[in-house]
């Protein structure tokens, strides 16, 4: 039985043995906390870490994971017991920001986020703009502008309705700011046991008793009129691994607008032009965080009236190509050792690199004609046909045919069989086109949107069914090789050095062996 | 062998070999052959390596289906179709879990996982039969479908899982999809409308 489990059992078996959840369960994330990731959650831990470096992160406090675990274990009064402490930390946020919660003249609004030690789907993610009622809206209106205040309030109400109340139309969004705060915290706790989160933990063999932390943070406003906005920065290119920061900037917008994909973002260069001082500060912060985190980061930031705020950082997702190149680069500058370099490249990365695929450089240089849902994996090229009979005739003449339809039905199956890939305008992951394409092993991109069939008809295109993308022209597929691709050869040399005498073993096998050895060391 | 049944069978298959059309109609090959010959001479079917509708045949079929639809109790049929949509969602989710696991193609290496997914097919089958029975009261032509679905289900139960999703053969998914196509048409809708409304997702 592990320690977390033992702790959990002591808590539920004896009322008297309950630890005193007082002062120590609501923690200011001001850089001074020494608590581990398991207590503060991922986000809380990250905020505390950034504040300890003196980086500009909006002030925040957090309810540690134990509070959630106790609530879920049946302790219904735990939130009552810690509430005085929540109020005390709220006063602290007010003094840090020179704003006040629940009234003007400078109202403090809050975001509430979940944060388990490990992120998982199905958890309540974020509620923004908490703490707004009629009086606060008035105050915001005279401080900024009535449009801004009304926009903020309607964003809050929509988000609270959707996320906290779960679109239950019989429930009203509460007016009292403190009731809003408490409702959001309770909703975060409850989301720990949502079916999706529970299924995720079961699938990954994670303990269900840990609970989640709750981060309560002062809002900053990217949607003020002047010198404001929000964006995402990747400290290096996560597709190629090239040493160039990449990102998106959306002036006059709030955090969720970038992620939602419903707005057209500008490239990061736009921020460099608009606000060079903020841009330089952001780049310096990214460099510092990358050096300390020893990895490429994905940083969400906002700018409020010319002042930079870092909202969230996490390790960036990357392509297999970038995984190899970045592991080698970070090792070359001495930030990670040989073993860590091997940890950062999985056997699956190598497997993907060794099979023919669209290299990131080819992909970046190509013209994207359409995007949709990745329905069936594989990359292939050919000429687009929208008419089944014409497609069949062309295939009979040994042409490489891509069938492009609004949607497919059984009478298209002959055409699908003759085609090398399938693209549709309408349809989801279980549409006829998706099901049949997977069954007959053809790459497919579905649900690309109205007008795609007419736009592609007759063109020479390349379909990437794994990424859900359709490119102009016939793109070349290439594979890496352990012998001829310098980056892969370099990684293999490191693996041989770490593992000892394994001269002719393929890299994939060495990486697997390395992982097994590490696991047995730990276990 | 009536004209509507044969034209609709050819339309649902798109292009079909002679032998396969008799099999899918579960009818005597000689009878089907002579009906095919007749409709080909009338210019409604085109013969080549495979059999398909001519443009005239397509127009004639549209006409026949519209006549058929006029005889329906639209409200009762709409109700049956609405119930089908619910079972259809469950069937679609089952099929995608059969094909994909955590977003990757299912390699069918985990017998327990596969058995759990296949186990749900019986529930789908039991749920669709009464819906089909009430739809058949309106549209007697649909009485061929329970037997075709059951035949595919039996083959899947006997261990030949290609009868779950393989196109071209009358697998469970092929028959289901053709049935769905019939219901969409008889309800006076089009597949494009249905796809846009999210009912074929």
PDB file of N, CA, C and O in Angstrom, chain A residues 270-332:
ATOM      1  N   UNK A 270       3.715  40.584 -34.477  1.00  0.00           N
ATOM      2  CA  UNK A 270       2.817  41.726 -34.310  1.00  0.00           C
ATOM      3  C   UNK A 270       3.005  42.358 -32.934  1.00  0.00           C
ATOM      4  O   UNK A 270       2.957  43.580 -32.793  1.00  0.00           O
ATOM      5  N   UNK A 271       3.255  41.521 -31.919  1.00  0.00           N
ATOM      6  CA  UNK A 271       3.500  42.053 -30.575  1.00  0.00           C
ATOM      7  C   UNK A 271       4.839  42.795 -30.550  1.00  0.00           C
ATOM      8  O   UNK A 271       4.957  43.855 -29.932  1.00  0.00           O
ATOM      9  N   UNK A 272       5.825  42.251 -31.254  1.00  0.00           N
ATOM     10  CA  UNK A 272       7.138  42.900 -31.314  1.00  0.00           C
ATOM     11  C   UNK A 272       6.998  44.319 -31.871  1.00  0.00           C
ATOM     12  O   UNK A 272       7.616  45.257 -31.385  1.00  0.00           O
ATOM     13  N   UNK A 273       6.156  44.464 -32.899  1.00  0.00           N
ATOM     14  CA  UNK A 273       5.959  45.774 -33.510  1.00  0.00           C
ATOM     15  C   UNK A 273       5.144  46.702 -32.602  1.00  0.00           C
ATOM     16  O   UNK A 273       5.485  47.864 -32.430  1.00  0.00           O
ATOM     17  N   UNK A 274       4.060  46.135 -32.031  1.00  0.00           N
ATOM     18  CA  UNK A 274       3.165  46.968 -31.211  1.00  0.00           C
ATOM     19  C   UNK A 274       3.815  47.403 -29.905  1.00  0.00           C
ATOM     20  O   UNK A 274       3.694  48.561 -29.501  1.00  0.00           O
ATOM     21  N   UNK A 275       4.445  46.433 -29.223  1.00  0.00           N
ATOM     22  CA  UNK A 275       4.953  46.723 -27.879  1.00  0.00           C
ATOM     23  C   UNK A 275       6.329  46.070 -27.703  1.00  0.00           C
ATOM     24  O   UNK A 275       6.446  45.028 -27.064  1.00  0.00           O
ATOM     25  N   UNK A 276       7.360  46.687 -28.277  1.00  0.00           N
ATOM     26  CA  UNK A 276       8.684  46.060 -28.279  1.00  0.00           C
ATOM     27  C   UNK A 276       9.214  45.777 -26.865  1.00  0.00           C
ATOM     28  O   UNK A 276       9.856  44.748 -26.649  1.00  0.00           O
ATOM     29  N   UNK A 277       8.908  46.652 -25.914  1.00  0.00           N
ATOM     30  CA  UNK A 277       9.452  46.456 -24.568  1.00  0.00           C
ATOM     31  C   UNK A 277       8.838  45.191 -23.938  1.00  0.00           C
ATOM     32  O   UNK A 277       9.530  44.357 -23.363  1.00  0.00           O
ATOM     33  N   UNK A 278       7.526  45.039 -24.103  1.00  0.00           N
ATOM     34  CA  UNK A 278       6.838  43.860 -23.573  1.00  0.00           C
ATOM     35  C   UNK A 278       7.366  42.603 -24.256  1.00  0.00           C
ATOM     36  O   UNK A 278       7.616  41.579 -23.614  1.00  0.00           O
ATOM     37  N   UNK A 279       7.566  42.704 -25.584  1.00  0.00           N
ATOM     38  CA  UNK A 279       8.066  41.553 -26.333  1.00  0.00           C
ATOM     39  C   UNK A 279       9.425  41.099 -25.789  1.00  0.00           C
ATOM     40  O   UNK A 279       9.649  39.904 -25.555  1.00  0.00           O
ATOM     41  N   UNK A 280      10.316  42.058 -25.582  1.00  0.00           N
ATOM     42  CA  UNK A 280      11.645  41.691 -25.085  1.00  0.00           C
ATOM     43  C   UNK A 280      11.583  41.080 -23.690  1.00  0.00           C
ATOM     44  O   UNK A 280      12.291  40.119 -23.390  1.00  0.00           O
ATOM     45  N   UNK A 281      10.699  41.637 -22.864  1.00  0.00           N
ATOM     46  CA  UNK A 281      10.538  41.096 -21.514  1.00  0.00           C
ATOM     47  C   UNK A 281      10.032  39.647 -21.575  1.00  0.00           C
ATOM     48  O   UNK A 281      10.497  38.769 -20.843  1.00  0.00           O
ATOM     49  N   UNK A 282       9.106  39.403 -22.504  1.00  0.00           N
ATOM     50  CA  UNK A 282       8.554  38.063 -22.680  1.00  0.00           C
ATOM     51  C   UNK A 282       9.633  37.077 -23.124  1.00  0.00           C
ATOM     52  O   UNK A 282       9.735  35.961 -22.618  1.00  0.00           O
ATOM     53  N   UNK A 283      10.457  37.506 -24.088  1.00  0.00           N
ATOM     54  CA  UNK A 283      11.523  36.632 -24.583  1.00  0.00           C
ATOM     55  C   UNK A 283      12.517  36.306 -23.465  1.00  0.00           C
ATOM     56  O   UNK A 283      12.970  35.168 -23.338  1.00  0.00           O
ATOM     57  N   UNK A 284      12.847  37.321 -22.665  1.00  0.00           N
ATOM     58  CA  UNK A 284      13.804  37.102 -21.575  1.00  0.00           C
ATOM     59  C   UNK A 284      13.222  36.123 -20.555  1.00  0.00           C
ATOM     60  O   UNK A 284      13.919  35.210 -20.088  1.00  0.00           O
ATOM     61  N   UNK A 285      11.921  36.289 -20.252  1.00  0.00           N
ATOM     62  CA  UNK A 285      11.280  35.390 -19.292  1.00  0.00           C
ATOM     63  C   UNK A 285      11.271  33.963 -19.835  1.00  0.00           C
ATOM     64  O   UNK A 285      11.535  33.002 -19.105  1.00  0.00           O
ATOM     65  N   UNK A 286      10.990  33.817 -21.139  1.00  0.00           N
ATOM     66  CA  UNK A 286      10.945  32.485 -21.744  1.00  0.00           C
ATOM     67  C   UNK A 286      12.318  31.813 -21.668  1.00  0.00           C
ATOM     68  O   UNK A 286      12.432  30.626 -21.356  1.00  0.00           O
ATOM     69  N   UNK A 287      13.369  32.578 -21.970  1.00  0.00           N
ATOM     70  CA  UNK A 287      14.738  32.032 -21.909  1.00  0.00           C
ATOM     71  C   UNK A 287      15.064  31.542 -20.507  1.00  0.00           C
ATOM     72  O   UNK A 287      15.591  30.445 -20.327  1.00  0.00           O
ATOM     73  N   UNK A 288      14.723  32.390 -19.526  1.00  0.00           N
ATOM     74  CA  UNK A 288      15.009  32.064 -18.131  1.00  0.00           C
ATOM     75  C   UNK A 288      14.243  30.806 -17.700  1.00  0.00           C
ATOM     76  O   UNK A 288      14.801  29.896 -17.096  1.00  0.00           O
ATOM     77  N   UNK A 289      12.958  30.754 -18.078  1.00  0.00           N
ATOM     78  CA  UNK A 289      12.137  29.603 -17.699  1.00  0.00           C
ATOM     79  C   UNK A 289      12.619  28.337 -18.384  1.00  0.00           C
ATOM     80  O   UNK A 289      12.629  27.260 -17.800  1.00  0.00           O
ATOM     81  N   UNK A 290      13.041  28.472 -19.632  1.00  0.00           N
ATOM     82  CA  UNK A 290      13.520  27.313 -20.363  1.00  0.00           C
ATOM     83  C   UNK A 290      14.799  26.766 -19.727  1.00  0.00           C
ATOM     84  O   UNK A 290      14.988  25.565 -19.596  1.00  0.00           O
ATOM     85  N   UNK A 291      15.665  27.701 -19.310  1.00  0.00           N
ATOM     86  CA  UNK A 291      16.937  27.289 -18.703  1.00  0.00           C
ATOM     87  C   UNK A 291      16.657  26.554 -17.386  1.00  0.00           C
ATOM     88  O   UNK A 291      17.215  25.496 -17.118  1.00  0.00           O
ATOM     89  N   UNK A 292      15.740  27.094 -16.587  1.00  0.00           N
ATOM     90  CA  UNK A 292      15.462  26.484 -15.291  1.00  0.00           C
ATOM     91  C   UNK A 292      14.611  25.221 -15.421  1.00  0.00           C
ATOM     92  O   UNK A 292      14.797  24.255 -14.695  1.00  0.00           O
ATOM     93  N   UNK A 293      13.678  25.243 -16.365  1.00  0.00           N
ATOM     94  CA  UNK A 293      12.828  24.071 -16.557  1.00  0.00           C
ATOM     95  C   UNK A 293      13.531  23.012 -17.406  1.00  0.00           C
ATOM     96  O   UNK A 293      13.059  21.899 -17.523  1.00  0.00           O
ATOM     97  N   UNK A 294      14.647  23.373 -18.034  1.00  0.00           N
ATOM     98  CA  UNK A 294      15.467  22.476 -18.856  1.00  0.00           C
ATOM     99  C   UNK A 294      14.649  21.825 -19.968  1.00  0.00           C
ATOM    100  O   UNK A 294      14.867  20.678 -20.334  1.00  0.00           O
ATOM    101  N   UNK A 295      13.651  22.559 -20.475  1.00  0.00           N
ATOM    102  CA  UNK A 295      12.867  22.004 -21.588  1.00  0.00           C
ATOM    103  C   UNK A 295      12.150  23.133 -22.325  1.00  0.00           C
ATOM    104  O   UNK A 295      12.085  24.255 -21.828  1.00  0.00           O
ATOM    105  N   UNK A 296      11.615  22.798 -23.497  1.00  0.00           N
ATOM    106  CA  UNK A 296      10.873  23.772 -24.285  1.00  0.00           C
ATOM    107  C   UNK A 296       9.503  23.982 -23.648  1.00  0.00           C
ATOM    108  O   UNK A 296       8.850  23.022 -23.252  1.00  0.00           O
ATOM    109  N   UNK A 297       9.089  25.247 -23.543  1.00  0.00           N
ATOM    110  CA  UNK A 297       7.867  25.546 -22.810  1.00  0.00           C
ATOM    111  C   UNK A 297       6.804  26.171 -23.688  1.00  0.00           C
ATOM    112  O   UNK A 297       7.092  26.802 -24.703  1.00  0.00           O
ATOM    113  N   UNK A 298       5.586  25.975 -23.219  1.00  0.00           N
ATOM    114  CA  UNK A 298       4.393  26.530 -23.846  1.00  0.00           C
ATOM    115  C   UNK A 298       3.851  27.520 -22.806  1.00  0.00           C
ATOM    116  O   UNK A 298       3.450  27.121 -21.727  1.00  0.00           O
ATOM    117  N   UNK A 299       3.925  28.813 -23.117  1.00  0.00           N
ATOM    118  CA  UNK A 299       3.624  29.852 -22.121  1.00  0.00           C
ATOM    119  C   UNK A 299       2.405  30.661 -22.550  1.00  0.00           C
ATOM    120  O   UNK A 299       2.376  31.216 -23.650  1.00  0.00           O
ATOM    121  N   UNK A 300       1.392  30.726 -21.674  1.00  0.00           N
ATOM    122  CA  UNK A 300       0.243  31.605 -21.938  1.00  0.00           C
ATOM    123  C   UNK A 300       0.472  32.912 -21.212  1.00  0.00           C
ATOM    124  O   UNK A 300       0.839  32.917 -20.042  1.00  0.00           O
ATOM    125  N   UNK A 301       0.251  34.022 -21.925  1.00  0.00           N
ATOM    126  CA  UNK A 301       0.483  35.325 -21.291  1.00  0.00           C
ATOM    127  C   UNK A 301      -0.614  36.311 -21.659  1.00  0.00           C
ATOM    128  O   UNK A 301      -1.356  36.106 -22.623  1.00  0.00           O
ATOM    129  N   UNK A 302      -0.724  37.356 -20.835  1.00  0.00           N
ATOM    130  CA  UNK A 302      -1.627  38.461 -21.164  1.00  0.00           C
ATOM    131  C   UNK A 302      -0.865  39.762 -20.986  1.00  0.00           C
ATOM    132  O   UNK A 302       0.106  39.815 -20.223  1.00  0.00           O
ATOM    133  N   UNK A 303      -1.291  40.781 -21.693  1.00  0.00           N
ATOM    134  CA  UNK A 303      -0.719  42.112 -21.501  1.00  0.00           C
ATOM    135  C   UNK A 303      -1.873  43.026 -21.125  1.00  0.00           C
ATOM    136  O   UNK A 303      -2.882  43.086 -21.829  1.00  0.00           O
ATOM    137  N   UNK A 304      -1.745  43.676 -19.938  1.00  0.00           N
ATOM    138  CA  UNK A 304      -2.794  44.584 -19.489  1.00  0.00           C
ATOM    139  C   UNK A 304      -2.226  45.991 -19.477  1.00  0.00           C
ATOM    140  O   UNK A 304      -1.326  46.286 -18.690  1.00  0.00           O
ATOM    141  N   UNK A 305      -2.714  46.839 -20.340  1.00  0.00           N
ATOM    142  CA  UNK A 305      -2.258  48.225 -20.459  1.00  0.00           C
ATOM    143  C   UNK A 305      -0.739  48.325 -20.397  1.00  0.00           C
ATOM    144  O   UNK A 305      -0.170  49.036 -19.578  1.00  0.00           O
ATOM    145  N   UNK A 306      -0.093  47.551 -21.262  1.00  0.00           N
ATOM    146  CA  UNK A 306       1.357  47.651 -21.398  1.00  0.00           C
ATOM    147  C   UNK A 306       2.161  46.869 -20.377  1.00  0.00           C
ATOM    148  O   UNK A 306       3.382  46.926 -20.369  1.00  0.00           O
ATOM    149  N   UNK A 307       1.457  46.117 -19.499  1.00  0.00           N
ATOM    150  CA  UNK A 307       2.188  45.344 -18.498  1.00  0.00           C
ATOM    151  C   UNK A 307       2.044  43.852 -18.778  1.00  0.00           C
ATOM    152  O   UNK A 307       0.940  43.342 -18.948  1.00  0.00           O
ATOM    153  N   UNK A 308       3.200  43.168 -18.821  1.00  0.00           N
ATOM    154  CA  UNK A 308       3.202  41.728 -19.136  1.00  0.00           C
ATOM    155  C   UNK A 308       2.861  40.882 -17.916  1.00  0.00           C
ATOM    156  O   UNK A 308       3.382  41.118 -16.829  1.00  0.00           O
ATOM    157  N   UNK A 309       1.993  39.894 -18.121  1.00  0.00           N
ATOM    158  CA  UNK A 309       1.694  38.910 -17.080  1.00  0.00           C
ATOM    159  C   UNK A 309       1.798  37.513 -17.673  1.00  0.00           C
ATOM    160  O   UNK A 309       1.248  37.252 -18.736  1.00  0.00           O
ATOM    161  N   UNK A 310       2.511  36.622 -16.972  1.00  0.00           N
ATOM    162  CA  UNK A 310       2.577  35.220 -17.420  1.00  0.00           C
ATOM    163  C   UNK A 310       1.470  34.453 -16.701  1.00  0.00           C
ATOM    164  O   UNK A 310       1.365  34.508 -15.474  1.00  0.00           O
ATOM    165  N   UNK A 311       0.634  33.756 -17.469  1.00  0.00           N
ATOM    166  CA  UNK A 311      -0.521  33.098 -16.857  1.00  0.00           C
ATOM    167  C   UNK A 311      -0.268  31.632 -16.565  1.00  0.00           C
ATOM    168  O   UNK A 311      -0.700  31.096 -15.569  1.00  0.00           O
ATOM    169  N   UNK A 312       0.415  30.963 -17.458  1.00  0.00           N
ATOM    170  CA  UNK A 312       0.572  29.527 -17.295  1.00  0.00           C
ATOM    171  C   UNK A 312       1.762  29.055 -18.119  1.00  0.00           C
ATOM    172  O   UNK A 312       1.964  29.549 -19.223  1.00  0.00           O
ATOM    173  N   UNK A 313       2.532  28.108 -17.607  1.00  0.00           N
ATOM    174  CA  UNK A 313       3.564  27.501 -18.454  1.00  0.00           C
ATOM    175  C   UNK A 313       3.479  25.994 -18.300  1.00  0.00           C
ATOM    176  O   UNK A 313       3.124  25.481 -17.249  1.00  0.00           O
ATOM    177  N   UNK A 314       3.762  25.307 -19.374  1.00  0.00           N
ATOM    178  CA  UNK A 314       3.877  23.852 -19.295  1.00  0.00           C
ATOM    179  C   UNK A 314       4.868  23.401 -20.355  1.00  0.00           C
ATOM    180  O   UNK A 314       5.195  24.162 -21.268  1.00  0.00           O
ATOM    181  N   UNK A 315       5.322  22.170 -20.207  1.00  0.00           N
ATOM    182  CA  UNK A 315       6.265  21.616 -21.176  1.00  0.00           C
ATOM    183  C   UNK A 315       5.541  21.457 -22.510  1.00  0.00           C
ATOM    184  O   UNK A 315       4.419  20.959 -22.559  1.00  0.00           O
ATOM    185  N   UNK A 316       6.174  21.921 -23.595  1.00  0.00           N
ATOM    186  CA  UNK A 316       5.503  21.937 -24.894  1.00  0.00           C
ATOM    187  C   UNK A 316       5.436  20.548 -25.512  1.00  0.00           C
ATOM    188  O   UNK A 316       6.379  19.756 -25.410  1.00  0.00           O
ATOM    189  N   UNK A 317       4.300  20.248 -26.151  1.00  0.00           N
ATOM    190  CA  UNK A 317       4.197  19.020 -26.956  1.00  0.00           C
ATOM    191  C   UNK A 317       5.074  19.188 -28.180  1.00  0.00           C
ATOM    192  O   UNK A 317       5.304  20.300 -28.641  1.00  0.00           O
ATOM    193  N   UNK A 318       5.563  18.078 -28.747  1.00  0.00           N
ATOM    194  CA  UNK A 318       6.493  18.212 -29.868  1.00  0.00           C
ATOM    195  C   UNK A 318       6.368  17.043 -30.842  1.00  0.00           C
ATOM    196  O   UNK A 318       5.892  15.973 -30.470  1.00  0.00           O
ATOM    197  N   UNK A 319       6.842  17.263 -32.062  1.00  0.00           N
ATOM    198  CA  UNK A 319       6.854  16.196 -33.063  1.00  0.00           C
ATOM    199  C   UNK A 319       8.011  15.245 -32.760  1.00  0.00           C
ATOM    200  O   UNK A 319       8.940  15.602 -32.024  1.00  0.00           O
ATOM    201  N   UNK A 320       7.999  14.047 -33.332  1.00  0.00           N
ATOM    202  CA  UNK A 320       9.126  13.128 -33.131  1.00  0.00           C
ATOM    203  C   UNK A 320      10.459  13.743 -33.573  1.00  0.00           C
ATOM    204  O   UNK A 320      11.481  13.572 -32.907  1.00  0.00           O
ATOM    205  N   UNK A 321      10.442  14.468 -34.703  1.00  0.00           N
ATOM    206  CA  UNK A 321      11.662  15.103 -35.186  1.00  0.00           C
ATOM    207  C   UNK A 321      12.203  16.068 -34.136  1.00  0.00           C
ATOM    208  O   UNK A 321      13.390  16.064 -33.805  1.00  0.00           O
ATOM    209  N   UNK A 322      11.297  16.914 -33.616  1.00  0.00           N
ATOM    210  CA  UNK A 322      11.708  17.908 -32.627  1.00  0.00           C
ATOM    211  C   UNK A 322      12.163  17.227 -31.337  1.00  0.00           C
ATOM    212  O   UNK A 322      13.100  17.693 -30.684  1.00  0.00           O
ATOM    213  N   UNK A 323      11.529  16.110 -30.970  1.00  0.00           N
ATOM    214  CA  UNK A 323      11.909  15.418 -29.737  1.00  0.00           C
ATOM    215  C   UNK A 323      13.388  15.030 -29.786  1.00  0.00           C
ATOM    216  O   UNK A 323      14.139  15.236 -28.826  1.00  0.00           O
ATOM    217  N   UNK A 324      13.828  14.487 -30.931  1.00  0.00           N
ATOM    218  CA  UNK A 324      15.228  14.073 -31.062  1.00  0.00           C
ATOM    219  C   UNK A 324      16.151  15.297 -31.066  1.00  0.00           C
ATOM    220  O   UNK A 324      17.134  15.363 -30.318  1.00  0.00           O
ATOM    221  N   UNK A 325      15.812  16.272 -31.894  1.00  0.00           N
ATOM    222  CA  UNK A 325      16.702  17.443 -32.017  1.00  0.00           C
ATOM    223  C   UNK A 325      16.812  18.205 -30.706  1.00  0.00           C
ATOM    224  O   UNK A 325      17.895  18.657 -30.330  1.00  0.00           O
ATOM    225  N   UNK A 326      15.686  18.355 -30.002  1.00  0.00           N
ATOM    226  CA  UNK A 326      15.701  19.121 -28.759  1.00  0.00           C
ATOM    227  C   UNK A 326      16.468  18.377 -27.670  1.00  0.00           C
ATOM    228  O   UNK A 326      17.215  18.985 -26.907  1.00  0.00           O
ATOM    229  N   UNK A 327      16.301  17.058 -27.606  1.00  0.00           N
ATOM    230  CA  UNK A 327      17.051  16.281 -26.610  1.00  0.00           C
ATOM    231  C   UNK A 327      18.551  16.485 -26.838  1.00  0.00           C
ATOM    232  O   UNK A 327      19.318  16.708 -25.893  1.00  0.00           O
ATOM    233  N   UNK A 328      18.973  16.448 -28.115  1.00  0.00           N
ATOM    234  CA  UNK A 328      20.401  16.616 -28.420  1.00  0.00           C
ATOM    235  C   UNK A 328      20.874  18.030 -28.088  1.00  0.00           C
ATOM    236  O   UNK A 328      21.951  18.224 -27.532  1.00  0.00           O
ATOM    237  N   UNK A 329      20.038  19.023 -28.418  1.00  0.00           N
ATOM    238  CA  UNK A 329      20.438  20.419 -28.167  1.00  0.00           C
ATOM    239  C   UNK A 329      20.562  20.716 -26.683  1.00  0.00           C
ATOM    240  O   UNK A 329      21.517  21.339 -26.241  1.00  0.00           O
ATOM    241  N   UNK A 330      19.553  20.292 -25.916  1.00  0.00           N
ATOM    242  CA  UNK A 330      19.597  20.563 -24.480  1.00  0.00           C
ATOM    243  C   UNK A 330      20.760  19.831 -23.827  1.00  0.00           C
ATOM    244  O   UNK A 330      21.346  20.311 -22.870  1.00  0.00           O
ATOM    245  N   UNK A 331      21.101  18.664 -24.373  1.00  0.00           N
ATOM    246  CA  UNK A 331      22.242  17.925 -23.846  1.00  0.00           C
ATOM    247  C   UNK A 331      23.535  18.654 -24.211  1.00  0.00           C
ATOM    248  O   UNK A 331      24.443  18.799 -23.385  1.00  0.00           O
ATOM    249  N   UNK A 332      23.569  19.167 -25.458  1.00  0.00           N
ATOM    250  CA  UNK A 332      24.783  19.846 -25.914  1.00  0.00           C
ATOM    251  C   UNK A 332      25.066  21.099 -25.081  1.00  0.00           C
ATOM    252  O   UNK A 332      26.229  21.438 -24.856  1.00  0.00           O
TER     253      UNK A 332
END
